[in-house]
CSV table of C-alpha atoms and ligand atoms in Angstrom, one decimal:
chain,number,residue,atom,x,y,z
S,1,MET,CA,71.5,39.6,93.2
S,2,ILE,CA,70.9,43.1,93.1
S,3,ILE,CA,68.1,45.9,95.1
S,4,VAL,CA,67.9,48.9,93.3
S,5,MET,CA,66.7,51.6,95.7
S,6,LYS,CA,64.3,54.5,94.6
S,7,ALA,CA,66.6,57.7,93.4
S,8,ASP,CA,68.0,60.3,95.5
S,9,LEU,CA,67.4,58.2,98.8
S,10,PRO,CA,69.2,59.5,101.6
S,11,ALA,CA,72.1,57.3,103.1
S,12,ASP,CA,70.6,57.2,106.3
S,13,SER,CA,66.9,56.0,105.2
S,14,PRO,CA,65.4,53.5,107.0
S,15,GLU,CA,64.1,52.0,104.1
S,16,LEU,CA,68.3,50.6,103.1
S,17,GLU,CA,68.4,49.6,106.6
S,18,GLN,CA,65.1,47.5,105.8
S,19,VAL,CA,66.6,45.7,103.0
S,20,ILE,CA,70.1,44.9,104.3
S,21,GLN,CA,68.4,43.3,107.3
S,22,LEU,CA,66.1,41.5,105.2
S,23,ALA,CA,69.2,40.3,102.9
S,24,GLU,CA,71.4,39.2,105.5
S,25,GLY,CA,68.7,37.2,107.6
S,26,TYR,CA,69.5,34.3,104.5
S,27,PRO,CA,71.7,31.8,105.4
S,28,GLY,CA,75.4,32.9,104.0
S,29,VAL,CA,74.3,36.4,102.4
S,30,SER,CA,75.9,39.4,103.0
S,31,THR,CA,76.0,43.2,101.3
S,32,GLN,CA,77.5,45.4,99.9
S,33,VAL,CA,76.2,49.3,99.5
S,34,HIS,CA,77.5,50.8,96.1
S,35,ARG,CA,76.1,54.6,95.8
S,36,ILE,CA,76.1,55.9,92.0
S,37,GLN,CA,76.0,59.5,91.2
S,38,GLY,CA,74.8,59.6,87.8
S,39,VAL,CA,74.1,63.3,85.6
S,40,THR,CA,70.8,63.5,86.8
S,41,ARG,CA,69.9,61.5,89.8
S,42,SER,CA,72.1,59.1,92.4
S,43,VAL,CA,71.2,55.7,92.8
S,44,THR,CA,72.0,53.3,96.1
S,45,GLU,CA,72.1,49.6,95.3
S,46,VAL,CA,72.2,46.4,97.4
S,47,TYR,CA,74.7,44.0,96.3
S,48,LEU,CA,73.5,40.5,97.9
S,49,LEU,CA,76.5,38.3,97.8
S,50,GLY,CA,76.5,34.5,98.4
S,51,SER,CA,74.0,31.9,97.6
S,52,THR,CA,71.3,34.1,96.4
S,53,GLY,CA,69.8,31.9,93.7
S,54,VAL,CA,66.7,31.1,95.7
S,55,ILE,CA,66.2,34.4,97.6
S,56,PRO,CA,63.1,35.5,96.2
S,57,ALA,CA,62.4,39.1,94.9
S,58,GLU,CA,58.7,39.8,96.3
S,59,PRO,CA,59.5,40.4,99.6
S,60,PHE,CA,61.9,43.4,98.6
S,61,GLU,CA,59.8,44.4,95.9
S,62,GLU,CA,57.2,45.5,99.1
S,63,PHE,CA,59.3,47.8,100.7
S,64,VAL,CA,58.3,51.6,99.0
S,65,GLY,CA,61.8,52.4,98.9
S,66,VAL,CA,62.9,49.6,96.4
S,67,GLU,CA,62.6,50.6,92.7
S,68,ARG,CA,63.1,47.1,91.5
S,69,VAL,CA,65.0,43.9,91.9
S,70,VAL,CA,67.5,42.7,89.2
S,71,ARG,CA,69.1,38.9,89.3
S,72,ILE,CA,72.9,39.2,88.2
S,73,THR,CA,73.4,37.3,84.9
S,74,GLU,CA,76.9,38.2,84.6
S,75,LYS,CA,79.8,38.4,86.9
S,76,PHE,CA,80.7,42.0,86.3
S,77,ARG,CA,78.0,43.0,88.6
S,78,THR,CA,78.1,46.6,88.9
S,79,ILE,CA,78.9,47.5,85.2
S,80,GLY,CA,76.9,44.9,83.7
S,81,ARG,CA,73.2,45.4,82.3
S,82,HIS,CA,72.1,42.0,83.3
S,83,ASP,CA,69.9,41.2,80.4
S,84,SER,CA,68.8,44.9,80.3
S,85,GLY,CA,67.7,45.0,83.8
S,86,GLN,CA,70.0,48.0,84.6
S,87,GLU,CA,70.0,51.2,83.5
S,88,ALA,CA,73.1,53.2,81.8
S,89,ILE,CA,75.0,55.3,84.6
S,90,GLY,CA,76.5,58.1,83.0
S,91,PHE,CA,78.4,61.0,84.7
S,92,GLU,CA,79.2,64.6,85.2
S,93,TYR,CA,83.0,65.2,85.4
S,94,ASN,CA,84.4,68.9,85.7
S,95,GLY,CA,81.3,70.6,83.9
S,96,VAL,CA,81.4,67.5,81.0
S,97,GLU,CA,78.7,64.7,80.8
S,98,LEU,CA,79.8,61.3,80.0
S,99,SER,CA,76.9,58.9,79.3
S,100,GLN,CA,75.8,56.3,76.9
S,101,ASP,CA,73.7,59.7,75.3
S,102,SER,CA,76.6,62.1,75.1
S,103,PHE,CA,79.5,62.4,72.6
S,104,HIS,CA,82.9,63.9,72.9
S,105,VAL,CA,85.9,63.9,70.6
S,106,PHE,CA,89.2,63.9,72.5
S,107,PRO,CA,91.9,64.7,70.4
S,108,GLY,CA,95.7,65.4,71.5
S,109,LEU,CA,99.1,64.2,71.9
S,110,CYS,CA,100.0,60.7,72.4
S,111,ALA,CA,103.1,62.1,74.5
S,112,VAL,CA,103.7,65.4,76.0
S,113,ASP,CA,107.0,66.7,74.8
S,114,THR,CA,107.8,70.3,74.8
S,115,ASN,CA,106.0,73.1,76.2
S,116,GLU,CA,105.3,74.7,72.9
S,117,ASN,CA,103.5,71.7,71.5
S,118,VAL,CA,101.2,71.8,74.6
S,119,ASP,CA,100.4,75.0,73.9
S,120,THR,CA,99.6,74.8,70.3
S,121,MET,CA,97.9,71.7,70.7
S,122,PHE,CA,95.3,73.0,73.5
S,123,ARG,CA,95.2,76.5,71.5
S,124,ALA,CA,94.0,74.9,68.1
S,125,LEU,CA,91.0,73.0,70.3
S,126,ALA,CA,90.1,76.0,72.0
S,127,ASP,CA,90.2,77.8,68.6
S,128,ARG,CA,87.1,75.0,67.6
S,129,GLY,CA,85.6,75.0,70.9
S,130,ILE,CA,86.9,71.6,72.2
S,131,GLN,CA,87.3,71.2,75.5
S,132,THR,CA,88.4,67.6,75.9
S,133,SER,CA,92.0,66.3,74.9
S,134,ARG,CA,94.4,63.3,75.6
S,135,ALA,CA,98.2,64.0,76.7
S,136,GLY,CA,100.3,61.2,78.0
S,137,ALA,CA,103.1,62.0,80.9
S,138,TYR,CA,103.5,58.6,81.5
S,139,LYS,CA,104.0,56.2,78.9
S,140,PRO,CA,104.4,52.4,78.5
S,141,ARG,CA,107.0,51.5,75.9
S,142,THR,CA,107.5,48.3,74.1
S,143,SER,CA,111.5,48.8,74.6
S,144,PRO,CA,112.8,50.3,77.9
S,145,TYR,CA,115.1,52.3,75.5
S,146,ASP,CA,112.4,54.5,74.2
S,147,PHE,CA,111.0,57.4,75.5
S,148,GLN,CA,109.2,57.2,78.9
S,149,GLY,CA,107.4,60.3,79.1
S,150,HIS,CA,108.2,63.2,80.9
S,151,GLY,CA,106.6,62.3,83.9
S,152,ALA,CA,105.4,64.6,87.0
S,153,GLN,CA,107.8,67.7,85.9
S,154,CYS,CA,105.4,68.1,82.8
S,155,LEU,CA,102.5,68.3,84.4
S,156,PRO,CA,102.5,72.1,86.0
S,157,HIS,CA,102.9,73.5,82.7
S,158,LEU,CA,100.4,70.9,81.3
S,159,PHE,CA,97.7,71.5,83.6
S,160,GLU,CA,98.2,75.4,83.4
S,161,SER,CA,98.0,75.6,79.8
S,162,ALA,CA,94.9,73.3,80.0
S,163,GLY,CA,93.2,75.8,81.8
S,164,LYS,CA,94.2,78.8,79.9
S,165,HIS,CA,92.6,77.4,76.9
S,166,GLY,CA,89.4,76.1,78.5
S,167,ILE,CA,90.1,72.2,78.5
S,168,ARG,CA,87.8,70.4,81.0
S,169,ILE,CA,89.1,67.0,80.8
S,170,VAL,CA,92.7,65.3,79.8
S,171,SER,CA,92.7,61.8,79.6
S,172,MET,CA,96.1,60.5,81.0
S,173,GLU,CA,97.6,57.1,81.0
S,174,VAL,CA,99.1,55.9,84.3
S,175,THR,CA,101.1,52.9,84.9
S,176,SER,CA,101.1,52.9,88.7
S,177,GLU,CA,99.6,54.0,91.6
S,178,ILE,CA,102.2,56.7,92.7
S,179,GLN,CA,101.3,58.3,89.4
S,180,VAL,CA,97.7,59.0,90.7
S,181,GLU,CA,98.7,60.8,93.5
S,182,GLU,CA,101.6,63.1,91.5
S,183,ILE,CA,98.7,64.2,89.1
S,184,GLN,CA,95.9,64.8,92.0
S,185,GLN,CA,99.2,67.2,93.7
S,186,ALA,CA,99.6,68.7,90.5
S,187,LEU,CA,96.1,69.3,89.8
S,188,GLU,CA,95.8,71.2,93.3
S,189,GLN,CA,98.8,73.0,92.8
S,190,SER,CA,97.3,74.3,89.7
S,191,GLY,CA,94.2,75.2,91.7
S,192,GLN,CA,92.2,72.9,89.3
S,193,ALA,CA,92.7,74.5,86.4
S,194,THR,CA,91.7,71.3,84.2
S,195,GLY,CA,90.0,67.9,85.1
S,196,VAL,CA,92.0,64.2,84.5
S,197,MET,CA,90.9,61.3,83.7
S,198,LEU,CA,92.8,58.4,84.4
S,199,GLN,CA,93.5,56.4,81.5
S,200,ILE,CA,94.0,52.7,82.0
S,201,GLY,CA,96.5,51.2,79.1
S,202,THR,CA,95.7,48.2,77.3
S,203,ARG,CA,98.9,46.5,78.7
S,204,ASN,CA,97.6,46.9,82.1
S,205,ALA,CA,94.3,46.2,81.4
S,206,GLN,CA,94.5,43.2,84.3
S,207,ASN,CA,97.0,44.8,86.6
S,208,PHE,CA,94.6,44.3,89.4
S,209,GLU,CA,96.1,46.2,91.7
S,210,LEU,CA,96.6,49.1,89.6
S,211,LEU,CA,93.1,48.6,88.8
S,212,LYS,CA,91.9,48.9,92.5
S,213,ALA,CA,94.1,51.8,93.1
S,214,VAL,CA,92.0,54.1,90.6
S,215,GLY,CA,89.0,52.7,91.7
S,216,GLN,CA,89.6,53.7,95.4
S,217,GLN,CA,90.1,57.2,94.7
S,218,THR,CA,87.0,58.4,93.9
S,219,GLU,CA,87.9,62.3,92.8
S,220,LEU,CA,89.0,61.3,89.0
S,221,PRO,CA,87.3,59.2,86.1
S,222,VAL,CA,88.6,56.3,84.7
S,223,LEU,CA,89.2,55.4,81.3
S,224,PHE,CA,89.6,52.0,80.7
S,225,LYS,CA,91.0,50.1,77.6
S,226,ARG,CA,90.2,47.0,76.4
S,227,GLY,CA,93.0,44.5,77.0
S,228,MET,CA,94.8,43.6,73.7
S,229,GLY,CA,95.1,40.0,74.0
S,230,ILE,CA,92.4,38.7,76.5
S,231,THR,CA,88.8,38.0,76.0
S,232,LEU,CA,85.9,40.7,75.7
S,233,ASN,CA,84.8,38.7,79.4
S,234,GLU,CA,88.1,39.1,80.8
S,235,SER,CA,88.5,43.0,79.9
S,236,LEU,CA,84.9,43.4,81.4
S,237,ASN,CA,85.7,41.6,84.7
S,238,ALA,CA,89.1,43.6,84.9
S,239,CYS,CA,86.9,46.6,84.2
S,240,GLU,CA,84.6,45.7,87.1
S,241,TYR,CA,87.7,45.8,89.4
S,242,VAL,CA,87.6,49.6,89.0
S,243,ALA,CA,84.0,50.0,90.2
S,244,SER,CA,84.0,46.9,92.8
S,245,ALA,CA,86.8,49.2,94.7
S,246,GLY,CA,84.1,52.1,94.9
S,247,ASN,CA,84.7,54.2,91.6
S,248,HIS,CA,81.8,54.2,89.5
S,249,ARG,CA,82.6,56.9,86.8
S,250,ILE,CA,84.4,54.9,84.1
S,251,VAL,CA,84.5,54.9,80.6
S,252,PHE,CA,85.4,51.5,78.6
S,253,CYS,CA,87.5,52.0,75.8
S,254,LEU,CA,88.1,50.0,72.3
S,255,ARG,CA,91.2,49.9,70.7
S,256,GLY,CA,91.9,46.9,68.6
S,257,MET,CA,93.3,43.6,69.1
S,258,LYS,CA,96.5,42.6,69.3
S,259,THR,CA,96.8,39.8,66.2
S,260,ASN,CA,98.3,39.4,62.7
S,261,PHE,CA,94.9,39.3,60.8
S,262,GLY,CA,94.5,43.0,61.4
S,263,ASP,CA,97.7,43.4,59.1
S,264,PRO,CA,98.4,46.4,57.7
S,265,HIS,CA,96.7,47.8,60.5
S,266,ARG,CA,98.5,48.0,63.9
S,267,ASN,CA,95.7,46.2,65.6
S,268,PHE,CA,92.5,44.4,64.3
S,269,VAL,CA,89.9,47.0,64.6
S,270,ASP,CA,87.2,46.4,67.0
S,271,PHE,CA,84.4,48.9,66.4
S,272,THR,CA,81.8,46.2,65.4
S,273,HIS,CA,81.9,45.8,69.7
S,274,VAL,CA,80.6,49.6,70.5
S,275,PRO,CA,76.9,48.2,70.5
S,276,VAL,CA,77.8,45.0,72.4
S,277,ILE,CA,79.4,47.0,75.1
S,278,ARG,CA,76.8,49.3,75.2
S,279,ARG,CA,74.5,46.6,76.0
S,280,MET,CA,76.5,44.5,77.9
S,281,THR,CA,77.7,47.5,80.3
S,282,ARG,CA,76.0,50.7,81.7
S,283,LEU,CA,79.4,52.7,80.6
S,284,PRO,CA,79.6,55.0,78.0
S,285,VAL,CA,82.1,53.4,75.3
S,286,PHE,CA,84.9,55.1,73.4
S,287,VAL,CA,87.1,54.2,70.4
S,288,ASP,CA,90.7,54.8,69.8
S,289,PRO,CA,91.1,55.0,65.9
S,290,SER,CA,94.7,56.1,66.1
S,291,HIS,CA,96.2,53.0,68.4
S,292,SER,CA,94.3,50.4,66.8
S,293,VAL,CA,94.9,51.6,62.8
S,294,GLY,CA,98.2,53.1,63.8
S,295,THR,CA,99.4,54.5,60.1
S,296,ARG,CA,98.4,57.5,58.2
S,297,ALA,CA,97.7,55.5,55.1
S,298,VAL,CA,95.1,56.9,52.9
S,299,SER,CA,92.4,54.7,51.0
S,300,SER,CA,91.3,55.0,47.3
S,301,ASP,CA,88.3,57.5,48.3
S,302,GLY,CA,91.1,59.9,49.7
S,303,LEU,CA,90.1,59.2,53.5
S,304,LEU,CA,92.8,58.2,55.9
S,305,ASP,CA,92.0,54.8,57.5
S,306,ILE,CA,91.8,56.7,60.8
S,307,PHE,CA,88.9,58.8,59.5
S,308,HIS,CA,87.2,55.5,58.5
S,309,ALA,CA,88.0,53.7,61.6
S,310,SER,CA,86.3,56.5,63.8
S,311,ALA,CA,83.3,56.9,61.7
S,312,GLN,CA,82.8,53.0,62.0
S,313,GLY,CA,83.1,53.5,65.7
S,314,ILE,CA,80.5,56.5,66.0
S,315,ILE,CA,78.1,55.3,63.5
S,316,SER,CA,77.6,52.4,65.7
S,317,GLY,CA,77.1,54.6,68.8
S,318,ALA,CA,80.3,55.3,70.2
S,319,ASN,CA,79.9,58.1,73.0
S,320,GLY,CA,83.7,59.6,72.3
S,321,VAL,CA,86.9,59.1,70.2
S,322,LEU,CA,90.3,59.6,71.8
S,323,VAL,CA,92.6,60.5,68.9
S,324,ASP,CA,96.4,61.3,68.2
S,325,PHE,CA,97.3,64.8,66.9
S,326,HIS,CA,100.8,66.4,66.9
S,327,PRO,CA,101.7,69.9,65.4
S,328,HIS,CA,105.0,68.1,64.4
S,329,PRO,CA,104.3,64.4,63.9
S,330,GLN,CA,108.2,63.7,62.5
S,331,GLU,CA,109.4,65.4,65.8
S,332,ALA,CA,107.0,63.2,68.1
S,333,LEU,CA,109.1,61.5,70.7
S,334,CYS,CA,106.1,58.7,70.4
S,335,ASP,CA,104.0,57.5,67.8
S,336,GLY,CA,104.2,60.3,65.4
S,337,PRO,CA,103.6,57.9,62.3
S,338,GLN,CA,99.7,57.5,63.5
S,339,ALA,CA,99.3,61.2,64.2
S,340,LEU,CA,97.0,63.3,62.6
S,341,LEU,CA,98.0,67.1,61.5
S,342,LEU,CA,96.8,70.2,62.9
S,343,ASP,CA,95.4,71.1,59.4
S,344,GLU,CA,93.6,67.8,59.7
S,345,LEU,CA,91.5,68.8,63.0
S,346,GLU,CA,88.8,70.9,61.4
S,347,PRO,CA,87.9,68.1,58.7
S,348,PHE,CA,88.3,65.2,61.6
S,349,LEU,CA,85.9,67.1,63.6
S,350,GLU,CA,83.5,67.5,60.4
S,351,ASP,CA,83.6,64.1,59.6
S,352,CYS,CA,83.0,63.3,63.1
S,353,ARG,CA,79.7,65.3,63.3
S,354,ILE,CA,78.5,63.9,60.1
S,355,THR,CA,78.8,60.3,61.1
S,356,ARG,CA,77.1,61.4,64.8
S,357,ASP,CA,73.9,62.8,63.0
S,358,ALA,CA,73.9,59.7,60.9
S,359,TYR,CA,73.9,57.8,63.8
S,360,GLU,CA,71.0,59.9,65.4
S,361,GLN,CA,69.1,59.5,62.2
S,362,ARG,CA,69.4,55.5,62.3
S,363,LEU,CA,67.9,55.5,65.8
S,364,LYS,CA,64.7,56.3,64.1
S,365,VAL,CA,65.0,53.1,62.3
S,366,ALA,CA,64.7,51.1,65.9
S,367,PRO,CA,61.2,51.2,66.7
S,368,ARG,CA,60.7,49.1,63.8
S,369,ALA,CA,63.5,47.0,63.9
S,370,GLY,CA,64.7,45.2,67.2
S,371,ALA,CA,63.4,47.8,69.6
S,372,ARG,CA,59.7,46.1,69.4
T,1,PEP,C1,97.8,55.7,74.3
T,1,PEP,O1,96.4,55.7,74.2
T,1,PEP,O2,98.7,56.4,74.6
T,1,PEP,C2,97.8,54.2,74.5
T,1,PEP,C3,99.4,53.6,74.9
T,1,PEP,O3,96.8,53.3,74.1
T,1,PEP,P1,96.8,51.7,74.2
T,1,PEP,O4,96.9,51.7,75.6
T,1,PEP,O5,95.5,51.5,73.9
T,1,PEP,O6,98.3,50.9,73.6
T,2,MN,MN1,100.5,55.8,71.5
């Protein structure tokens, strides 16, 4: 059971204390208080843990400070919608809104290699007014003999260059807790030149200690990639680890599932799940067409499969696209074969705009079908 308090209620409000006291008066029930900072307002939620099935909603609903009482229908209580009982929770980070209403493209390097490529990439984004990017400093590779990323040593230049080109958020994968500290330190040393969204890669989707670690810090938001070989329910429960540890600024990212049934794509593209995640969770939903399609194959209509996959995600309501670009893919140290070229940036962004507009047009149909 979740008691949602009225928006912007102060932390020391007697109303909150009354709710906690009433809840803890029921045998075997304990409470947890979560404060969620949304884009326009902050919400306090009291979670009742234990056997709450028999607890009536009415006594809580009578408090003037209570907005509503939500019965839990899913185990992932913080990120879940619970049969529409909960609203989406967007957030703002470094001046950028990330919510189920916003849309951003995050084009960038799969892995940071040379300073020159970093500068070229960010300059190309700045020229087109893009303030969000991706860049990998710590790469989880299938083979220990493959390039593992430049690690902490590439961060000072990366952040300085991002700041210089007006990049506000860089999505960056972390594979261990120590890397979170390295990123925070480098950001501080750069004078917070940019922002970082900590990316949990699909291979670490159930690395519970890492999930707790990125959840315990609340400075940096988290982009959680769906686990490629586990059920959706398992991925959602894993993602809940981040929120339950205290960090509610989370983006859920689809990136394809590992199975040969997706051949000739690298992974089976799962972007029809965009609307599913949007209704099951309160989180903004991104798609990663590069790591799901994994090739630069072009279809009979002249468009790359990566363009098609992105469009499929966007037209279904995706709130963001994480996509690999590289100035010289043949020299890339990781995932060169799936990188888009810099002269494909403009057409890619145009295709995203066309598809986002089409999605917004599609919403006009909703009142006549489904949303009745
Ligand atoms: C990545 O985005 O660089 C990456 C490794 O993705 P994934 O975890 O989806 O494979
Ligand atoms: Mn990659």
